[in-house]
PDB file of C-alpha atoms in Angstrom:
ATOM      1  CA  MET A   1       8.733  17.741  16.425  1.00 94.00           C
ATOM      2  CA  ARG A   2       9.082  18.315  12.663  1.00 98.00           C
ATOM      3  CA  VAL A   3       8.394  15.319  10.427  1.00 98.00           C
ATOM      4  CA  VAL A   4       8.546  14.796   6.662  1.00 98.00           C
ATOM      5  CA  SER A   5       6.724  11.777   5.237  1.00 98.00           C
ATOM      6  CA  LEU A   6       7.720  10.107   1.986  1.00 98.00           C
ATOM      7  CA  VAL A   7       4.900   7.523   2.159  1.00 97.00           C
ATOM      8  CA  PRO A   8       1.220   8.410   1.556  1.00 96.00           C
ATOM      9  CA  SER A   9      -0.187   5.855   3.998  1.00 96.00           C
ATOM     10  CA  LEU A  10       2.232   6.951   6.737  1.00 97.00           C
ATOM     11  CA  THR A  11       1.305  10.566   6.061  1.00 98.00           C
ATOM     12  CA  GLU A  12      -2.335   9.737   6.755  1.00 97.00           C
ATOM     13  CA  ALA A  13      -1.451   7.733   9.872  1.00 97.00           C
ATOM     14  CA  VAL A  14       0.730  10.480  11.373  1.00 98.00           C
ATOM     15  CA  ALA A  15      -1.680  13.298  10.498  1.00 97.00           C
ATOM     16  CA  ALA A  16      -4.566  11.391  12.100  1.00 96.00           C
ATOM     17  CA  THR A  17      -2.625  10.653  15.278  1.00 97.00           C
ATOM     18  CA  VAL A  18      -0.203  13.516  15.886  1.00 97.00           C
ATOM     19  CA  PRO A  19      -1.736  16.602  14.237  1.00 94.00           C
ATOM     20  CA  GLY A  20       0.710  19.373  13.468  1.00 94.00           C
ATOM     21  CA  VAL A  21       3.989  17.456  13.386  1.00 97.00           C
ATOM     22  CA  LEU A  22       4.097  17.028   9.617  1.00 98.00           C
ATOM     23  CA  VAL A  23       5.902  19.821   7.801  1.00 98.00           C
ATOM     24  CA  GLY A  24       6.439  18.059   4.473  1.00 98.00           C
ATOM     25  CA  ALA A  25       4.925  15.266   2.391  1.00 98.00           C
ATOM     26  CA  THR A  26       5.037  13.945  -1.167  1.00 97.00           C
ATOM     27  CA  ASP A  27       2.843  15.148  -3.996  1.00 96.00           C
ATOM     28  CA  TRP A  28       1.036  11.791  -3.770  1.00 94.00           C
ATOM     29  CA  CYS A  29       0.077  12.239  -0.110  1.00 95.00           C
ATOM     30  CA  GLU A  30      -3.581  13.023  -0.730  1.00 93.00           C
ATOM     31  CA  ARG A  31      -4.927  12.122   2.713  1.00 93.00           C
ATOM     32  CA  PRO A  32      -6.068  13.697   4.872  1.00 94.00           C
ATOM     33  CA  ALA A  33      -7.774  16.095   2.469  1.00 91.00           C
ATOM     34  CA  GLY A  34      -6.514  19.638   2.764  1.00 91.00           C
ATOM     35  CA  LEU A  35      -3.215  18.700   4.385  1.00 95.00           C
ATOM     36  CA  ASP A  36      -1.290  21.975   4.510  1.00 95.00           C
ATOM     37  CA  VAL A  37       2.405  21.067   4.318  1.00 97.00           C
ATOM     38  CA  THR A  38       5.297  21.683   1.948  1.00 97.00           C
ATOM     39  CA  ARG A  39       5.232  19.289  -0.997  1.00 98.00           C
ATOM     40  CA  ILE A  40       8.605  17.739  -1.701  1.00 97.00           C
ATOM     41  CA  GLY A  41       8.079  15.828  -4.962  1.00 97.00           C
ATOM     42  CA  GLY A  42       7.231  12.195  -5.578  1.00 96.00           C
ATOM     43  CA  THR A  43       7.977   9.051  -3.615  1.00 96.00           C
ATOM     44  CA  LYS A  44      10.572   7.965  -6.181  1.00 95.00           C
ATOM     45  CA  ASN A  45      11.962  11.419  -6.966  1.00 95.00           C
ATOM     46  CA  PRO A  46      11.776  13.563  -3.821  1.00 97.00           C
ATOM     47  CA  ARG A  47      13.414  16.983  -3.721  1.00 97.00           C
ATOM     48  CA  VAL A  48      16.162  16.170  -1.252  1.00 97.00           C
ATOM     49  CA  ASP A  49      17.262  19.817  -1.077  1.00 97.00           C
ATOM     50  CA  ARG A  50      13.731  20.909  -0.206  1.00 97.00           C
ATOM     51  CA  ILE A  51      13.481  18.277   2.532  1.00 98.00           C
ATOM     52  CA  ILE A  52      16.787  19.374   4.058  1.00 98.00           C
ATOM     53  CA  ALA A  53      15.654  23.009   3.964  1.00 98.00           C
ATOM     54  CA  LEU A  54      12.648  22.066   6.117  1.00 98.00           C
ATOM     55  CA  ALA A  55      15.081  21.042   8.895  1.00 97.00           C
ATOM     56  CA  PRO A  56      13.050  17.985   9.926  1.00 98.00           C
ATOM     57  CA  ASP A  57      13.710  16.081  13.117  1.00 98.00           C
ATOM     58  CA  LEU A  58      12.664  12.920  11.294  1.00 98.00           C
ATOM     59  CA  VAL A  59      11.927  11.661   7.778  1.00 98.00           C
ATOM     60  CA  ILE A  60       9.724   8.572   7.546  1.00 98.00           C
ATOM     61  CA  ALA A  61      10.131   6.298   4.531  1.00 98.00           C
ATOM     62  CA  ASN A  62       9.527   2.774   3.279  1.00 97.00           C
ATOM     63  CA  GLU A  63      12.022   0.323   1.799  1.00 95.00           C
ATOM     64  CA  GLU A  64       9.724  -0.456  -1.123  1.00 93.00           C
ATOM     65  CA  GLU A  65       8.293   2.961  -1.968  1.00 94.00           C
ATOM     66  CA  ASN A  66      11.438   5.057  -1.620  1.00 97.00           C
ATOM     67  CA  ARG A  67      14.883   4.817  -3.235  1.00 96.00           C
ATOM     68  CA  ALA A  68      17.973   4.081  -1.150  1.00 97.00           C
ATOM     69  CA  PRO A  69      20.114   6.813  -2.819  1.00 97.00           C
ATOM     70  CA  ASP A  70      17.621   9.513  -1.747  1.00 97.00           C
ATOM     71  CA  LEU A  71      17.548   8.213   1.822  1.00 98.00           C
ATOM     72  CA  ASP A  72      21.349   7.974   1.887  1.00 97.00           C
ATOM     73  CA  ALA A  73      21.585  11.598   0.719  1.00 97.00           C
ATOM     74  CA  LEU A  74      19.331  12.698   3.570  1.00 98.00           C
ATOM     75  CA  ARG A  75      21.388  10.779   6.114  1.00 98.00           C
ATOM     76  CA  ALA A  76      24.571  12.283   4.687  1.00 98.00           C
ATOM     77  CA  ALA A  77      23.068  15.710   5.360  1.00 97.00           C
ATOM     78  CA  GLY A  78      22.511  14.762   8.991  1.00 97.00           C
ATOM     79  CA  VAL A  79      18.788  13.997   8.736  1.00 98.00           C
ATOM     80  CA  ASP A  80      17.355  11.185  10.856  1.00 98.00           C
ATOM     81  CA  VAL A  81      15.547   8.699   8.570  1.00 98.00           C
ATOM     82  CA  LEU A  82      13.226   5.938   9.769  1.00 98.00           C
ATOM     83  CA  VAL A  83      12.638   3.261   7.123  1.00 98.00           C
ATOM     84  CA  THR A  84       9.722   0.861   7.444  1.00 98.00           C
ATOM     85  CA  GLU A  85       9.317  -2.617   6.004  1.00 97.00           C
ATOM     86  CA  VAL A  86       5.738  -3.831   5.577  1.00 97.00           C
ATOM     87  CA  ARG A  87       5.000  -7.240   4.053  1.00 96.00           C
ATOM     88  CA  THR A  88       2.206  -8.557   6.343  1.00 97.00           C
ATOM     89  CA  VAL A  89      -0.642  -7.214   8.476  1.00 96.00           C
ATOM     90  CA  PRO A  90       1.132  -7.903  11.815  1.00 97.00           C
ATOM     91  CA  GLN A  91       4.263  -6.228  10.477  1.00 97.00           C
ATOM     92  CA  ALA A  92       2.197  -3.226   9.367  1.00 97.00           C
ATOM     93  CA  CYS A  93       0.752  -2.813  12.858  1.00 97.00           C
ATOM     94  CA  ALA A  94       4.176  -3.121  14.478  1.00 97.00           C
ATOM     95  CA  GLU A  95       5.760  -0.642  12.068  1.00 98.00           C
ATOM     96  CA  LEU A  96       2.916   1.845  12.506  1.00 98.00           C
ATOM     97  CA  ASP A  97       3.425   1.641  16.263  1.00 97.00           C
ATOM     98  CA  ARG A  98       7.157   2.304  15.752  1.00 97.00           C
ATOM     99  CA  VAL A  99       6.555   5.276  13.437  1.00 98.00           C
ATOM    100  CA  LEU A 100       3.969   6.902  15.691  1.00 98.00           C
ATOM    101  CA  THR A 101       6.182   6.446  18.753  1.00 97.00           C
ATOM    102  CA  ALA A 102       9.070   8.072  16.860  1.00 98.00           C
ATOM    103  CA  CYS A 103       6.718  10.967  16.005  1.00 98.00           C
ATOM    104  CA  GLU A 104       6.042  11.392  19.747  1.00 97.00           C
ATOM    105  CA  ALA A 105       2.422  10.265  19.671  1.00 97.00           C
ATOM    106  CA  PRO A 106       0.940  10.540  23.177  1.00 94.00           C
ATOM    107  CA  GLY A 107      -0.241   6.931  23.055  1.00 94.00           C
ATOM    108  CA  ARG A 108      -1.330   4.126  20.775  1.00 95.00           C
ATOM    109  CA  PRO A 109      -4.255   5.403  18.684  1.00 97.00           C
ATOM    110  CA  ARG A 110      -7.650   3.741  18.854  1.00 97.00           C
ATOM    111  CA  TRP A 111      -7.707   3.238  15.066  1.00 97.00           C
ATOM    112  CA  LEU A 112      -4.612   1.050  15.278  1.00 97.00           C
ATOM    113  CA  ASP A 113      -6.196  -1.113  17.971  1.00 97.00           C
ATOM    114  CA  GLU A 114      -9.326  -1.388  15.816  1.00 97.00           C
ATOM    115  CA  ALA A 115      -7.272  -2.372  12.773  1.00 97.00           C
ATOM    116  CA  GLU A 116      -5.426  -5.078  14.672  1.00 96.00           C
ATOM    117  CA  GLU A 117      -8.680  -6.379  16.153  1.00 96.00           C
ATOM    118  CA  ALA A 118     -10.431  -6.395  12.761  1.00 96.00           C
ATOM    119  CA  TRP A 119      -7.782  -8.557  11.148  1.00 97.00           C
ATOM    120  CA  THR A 120      -7.225 -10.799  14.164  1.00 95.00           C
ATOM    121  CA  ALA A 121     -10.962 -11.533  14.428  1.00 93.00           C
ATOM    122  CA  LEU A 122     -11.263 -12.756  10.836  1.00 94.00           C
ATOM    123  CA  PRO A 123     -12.524 -16.358  10.698  1.00 92.00           C
ATOM    124  CA  GLU A 124     -10.691 -18.935   8.636  1.00 92.00           C
ATOM    125  CA  PRO A 125     -12.107 -18.646   5.098  1.00 92.00           C
ATOM    126  CA  ALA A 126     -14.554 -21.460   4.323  1.00 90.00           C
ATOM    127  CA  VAL A 127     -13.524 -21.452   0.663  1.00 92.00           C
ATOM    128  CA  ARG A 128     -10.248 -20.450  -0.917  1.00 95.00           C
ATOM    129  CA  ARG A 129     -10.008 -19.034  -4.423  1.00 96.00           C
ATOM    130  CA  THR A 130      -7.107 -18.280  -6.745  1.00 97.00           C
ATOM    131  CA  ALA A 131      -6.520 -14.923  -8.385  1.00 97.00           C
ATOM    132  CA  VAL A 132      -4.200 -12.840 -10.456  1.00 98.00           C
ATOM    133  CA  VAL A 133      -3.792  -9.288  -9.178  1.00 98.00           C
ATOM    134  CA  PRO A 134      -2.628  -6.771 -11.776  1.00 98.00           C
ATOM    135  CA  VAL A 135      -1.192  -3.532 -10.429  1.00 97.00           C
ATOM    136  CA  TRP A 136      -0.291  -2.036 -13.816  1.00 97.00           C
ATOM    137  CA  ARG A 137      -0.930  -2.436 -17.512  1.00 97.00           C
ATOM    138  CA  ARG A 138       1.170  -1.432 -20.533  1.00 94.00           C
ATOM    139  CA  PRO A 139       3.058  -3.509 -19.509  1.00 97.00           C
ATOM    140  CA  TRP A 140       1.003  -5.857 -17.351  1.00 98.00           C
ATOM    141  CA  MET A 141       2.457  -6.236 -13.861  1.00 98.00           C
ATOM    142  CA  VAL A 142       1.006  -8.311 -11.035  1.00 98.00           C
ATOM    143  CA  LEU A 143       1.527  -9.041  -7.367  1.00 98.00           C
ATOM    144  CA  GLY A 144       4.413 -11.464  -6.890  1.00 97.00           C
ATOM    145  CA  ARG A 145       6.154 -12.796  -3.827  1.00 96.00           C
ATOM    146  CA  ASP A 146       6.115 -11.375  -0.329  1.00 95.00           C
ATOM    147  CA  THR A 147       3.730  -8.417  -0.668  1.00 97.00           C
ATOM    148  CA  PHE A 148       1.505  -6.684   1.859  1.00 97.00           C
ATOM    149  CA  ALA A 149      -1.468  -6.773  -0.524  1.00 97.00           C
ATOM    150  CA  GLY A 150      -0.926 -10.489  -1.074  1.00 97.00           C
ATOM    151  CA  ASP A 151      -1.024 -11.101   2.669  1.00 97.00           C
ATOM    152  CA  LEU A 152      -4.299  -9.160   3.000  1.00 97.00           C
ATOM    153  CA  LEU A 153      -5.913 -11.167   0.220  1.00 98.00           C
ATOM    154  CA  ALA A 154      -4.689 -14.479   1.641  1.00 97.00           C
ATOM    155  CA  ARG A 155      -6.354 -13.639   4.972  1.00 97.00           C
ATOM    156  CA  LEU A 156      -9.594 -13.141   3.029  1.00 97.00           C
ATOM    157  CA  GLY A 157      -9.344 -16.506   1.283  1.00 97.00           C
ATOM    158  CA  VAL A 158      -7.763 -15.362  -1.986  1.00 97.00           C
ATOM    159  CA  ASP A 159      -4.434 -16.897  -3.008  1.00 97.00           C
ATOM    160  CA  HIS A 160      -2.778 -15.078  -5.881  1.00 96.00           C
ATOM    161  CA  LEU A 161      -1.060 -17.298  -8.405  1.00 97.00           C
ATOM    162  CA  TYR A 162       2.282 -15.488  -8.544  1.00 98.00           C
ATOM    163  CA  ALA A 163       3.008 -15.584  -4.807  1.00 96.00           C
ATOM    164  CA  ALA A 164       6.042 -17.804  -5.423  1.00 96.00           C
ATOM    165  CA  HIS A 165       7.452 -15.726  -8.282  1.00 97.00           C
ATOM    166  CA  PRO A 166      11.089 -14.624  -7.779  1.00 96.00           C
ATOM    167  CA  GLU A 167      10.063 -10.983  -8.271  1.00 96.00           C
ATOM    168  CA  ARG A 168       7.718  -9.004  -6.065  1.00 95.00           C
ATOM    169  CA  TYR A 169       5.978  -7.256  -8.967  1.00 96.00           C
ATOM    170  CA  PRO A 170       6.724  -9.298 -12.087  1.00 98.00           C
ATOM    171  CA  ARG A 171       5.828  -8.325 -15.624  1.00 98.00           C
ATOM    172  CA  VAL A 172       3.645 -11.061 -17.046  1.00 98.00           C
ATOM    173  CA  PRO A 173       2.203 -11.116 -20.579  1.00 97.00           C
ATOM    174  CA  LEU A 174      -1.560 -10.873 -20.702  1.00 98.00           C
ATOM    175  CA  GLU A 175      -1.801 -14.203 -22.523  1.00 97.00           C
ATOM    176  CA  GLU A 176      -0.020 -15.906 -19.623  1.00 97.00           C
ATOM    177  CA  LEU A 177      -2.311 -14.271 -17.071  1.00 97.00           C
ATOM    178  CA  ARG A 178      -5.359 -15.571 -18.930  1.00 97.00           C
ATOM    179  CA  ALA A 179      -3.811 -19.033 -19.355  1.00 96.00           C
ATOM    180  CA  ALA A 180      -3.196 -19.249 -15.590  1.00 96.00           C
ATOM    181  CA  ALA A 181      -6.990 -19.719 -15.290  1.00 95.00           C
ATOM    182  CA  PRO A 182      -7.547 -18.024 -11.923  1.00 97.00           C
ATOM    183  CA  ASP A 183     -10.899 -18.168 -10.165  1.00 96.00           C
ATOM    184  CA  LEU A 184     -11.010 -14.382 -10.371  1.00 96.00           C
ATOM    185  CA  VAL A 185      -9.027 -11.283 -11.279  1.00 98.00           C
ATOM    186  CA  VAL A 186      -8.548  -8.616  -8.602  1.00 98.00           C
ATOM    187  CA  LEU A 187      -8.255  -5.110 -10.064  1.00 98.00           C
ATOM    188  CA  PRO A 188      -7.341  -2.301  -7.625  1.00 98.00           C
ATOM    189  CA  ASP A 189      -7.791   1.373  -8.464  1.00 97.00           C
ATOM    190  CA  GLU A 190      -4.167   2.172  -7.610  1.00 93.00           C
ATOM    191  CA  PRO A 191      -1.342   2.406  -8.495  1.00 93.00           C
ATOM    192  CA  TYR A 192      -2.986   1.860 -11.889  1.00 96.00           C
ATOM    193  CA  ARG A 193      -6.572   3.036 -11.868  1.00 97.00           C
ATOM    194  CA  PHE A 194      -8.495   0.004 -13.099  1.00 98.00           C
ATOM    195  CA  THR A 195     -12.194   0.683 -13.639  1.00 98.00           C
ATOM    196  CA  ALA A 196     -15.222  -1.171 -14.960  1.00 97.00           C
ATOM    197  CA  GLU A 197     -14.301   0.153 -18.419  1.00 97.00           C
ATOM    198  CA  ASP A 198     -10.532  -0.321 -18.149  1.00 98.00           C
ATOM    199  CA  GLY A 199      -9.349  -3.774 -17.090  1.00 97.00           C
ATOM    200  CA  PRO A 200     -12.140  -6.374 -17.046  1.00 97.00           C
ATOM    201  CA  GLU A 201     -12.363  -6.411 -20.846  1.00 97.00           C
ATOM    202  CA  ALA A 202      -8.872  -7.930 -20.918  1.00 98.00           C
ATOM    203  CA  PHE A 203     -10.113 -11.028 -19.059  1.00 97.00           C
ATOM    204  CA  PRO A 204     -13.210 -12.247 -20.911  1.00 96.00           C
ATOM    205  CA  GLY A 205     -15.063 -14.993 -19.090  1.00 94.00           C
ATOM    206  CA  LEU A 206     -13.309 -14.390 -15.770  1.00 96.00           C
ATOM    207  CA  PRO A 207     -14.987 -12.760 -12.746  1.00 96.00           C
ATOM    208  CA  CYS A 208     -13.274  -9.442 -11.963  1.00 97.00           C
ATOM    209  CA  ALA A 209     -13.303  -7.778  -8.537  1.00 97.00           C
ATOM    210  CA  LEU A 210     -12.785  -4.011  -8.632  1.00 98.00           C
ATOM    211  CA  VAL A 211     -11.285  -3.144  -5.250  1.00 97.00           C
ATOM    212  CA  SER A 212     -10.111  -0.058  -3.387  1.00 96.00           C
ATOM    213  CA  GLY A 213      -6.362   0.268  -3.787  1.00 96.00           C
ATOM    214  CA  ARG A 214      -6.200   2.250  -0.580  1.00 95.00           C
ATOM    215  CA  HIS A 215      -7.760  -0.579   1.414  1.00 96.00           C
ATOM    216  CA  LEU A 216      -5.594  -3.166  -0.341  1.00 97.00           C
ATOM    217  CA  THR A 217      -2.194  -1.468  -0.197  1.00 96.00           C
ATOM    218  CA  TRP A 218      -2.251   1.296   2.454  1.00 95.00           C
ATOM    219  CA  TYR A 219      -1.268   0.668   6.064  1.00 94.00           C
ATOM    220  CA  GLY A 220      -2.868   3.257   8.311  1.00 94.00           C
ATOM    221  CA  PRO A 221      -6.368   4.182   9.484  1.00 96.00           C
ATOM    222  CA  SER A 222      -7.867   2.471   6.412  1.00 95.00           C
ATOM    223  CA  LEU A 223      -6.733  -0.903   7.790  1.00 96.00           C
ATOM    224  CA  ALA A 224      -9.611  -0.945  10.277  1.00 96.00           C
ATOM    225  CA  ARG A 225     -12.263  -1.008   7.529  1.00 96.00           C
ATOM    226  CA  ALA A 226     -10.235  -2.916   4.969  1.00 97.00           C
ATOM    227  CA  PRO A 227     -11.503  -6.452   5.799  1.00 97.00           C
ATOM    228  CA  ARG A 228     -15.140  -5.432   5.321  1.00 96.00           C
ATOM    229  CA  VAL A 229     -14.516  -3.239   2.266  1.00 97.00           C
ATOM    230  CA  LEU A 230     -12.363  -5.813   0.470  1.00 97.00           C
ATOM    231  CA  ALA A 231     -14.590  -8.762   1.391  1.00 95.00           C
ATOM    232  CA  GLY A 232     -17.570  -6.912  -0.062  1.00 95.00           C
ATOM    233  CA  ALA A 233     -15.780  -6.214  -3.346  1.00 96.00           C
ATOM    234  CA  LEU A 234     -14.541  -9.792  -3.628  1.00 96.00           C
ATOM    235  CA  ALA A 235     -18.012 -11.183  -2.921  1.00 93.00           C
ATOM    236  CA  ALA A 236     -19.540  -8.909  -5.569  1.00 91.00           C
ATOM    237  CA  ALA A 237     -17.349 -10.558  -8.188  1.00 88.00           C
ATOM    238  CA  ARG A 238     -19.055 -13.904  -7.548  1.00 73.00           C
ATOM    239  CA  ARG A 239     -22.547 -12.624  -8.379  1.00 57.00           C
TER     240      ARG A 239
END
């Protein structure tokens, strides 16, 4: 089996479960550390010719992270492409199962069972809070409707204020974000790397939670620890 991954979180999931099947991955596929495969460009601008030259049995992609014209070009060249759609935790688990089965995993990995159990066992939050969740600045962009990260936060008692926006990642002026008066601001360290020195200063007077972007947006082995890691970061913002 020869697999090329165009999604960093799927790269980590496949490498952890079916070692040796990956022959190509994007430049952004940083996990696992030391992954020795051919790099085929970015998620939005993959080198289609380089992927085809690898003669993969399967390319794994995601409808949000990858562009349809690139996937169509691969299919036109006779490459089998599996495209995932991940908007909720249950959907993430189901899609991971589908990807790993397509990659000829010998069985369902323990980490996937642990991830499903961790999220299923979460108690109903005693208190719910509102938030804005920037994912970029210059311009400011936030979580909008129907996002995986939004579903994770909702399960932890945090309802982001743009969940009903027509766009999934709308651009919203900073003044409007402040005027929305959320209970807190959630600042992940990816795709934009918000830090204690870069982000909170834009929201004076509002509690800011600096969270792991990997645990908020990746679907893979990190899902098992995500409830504890994210809950800890959100709780720290209340102190």
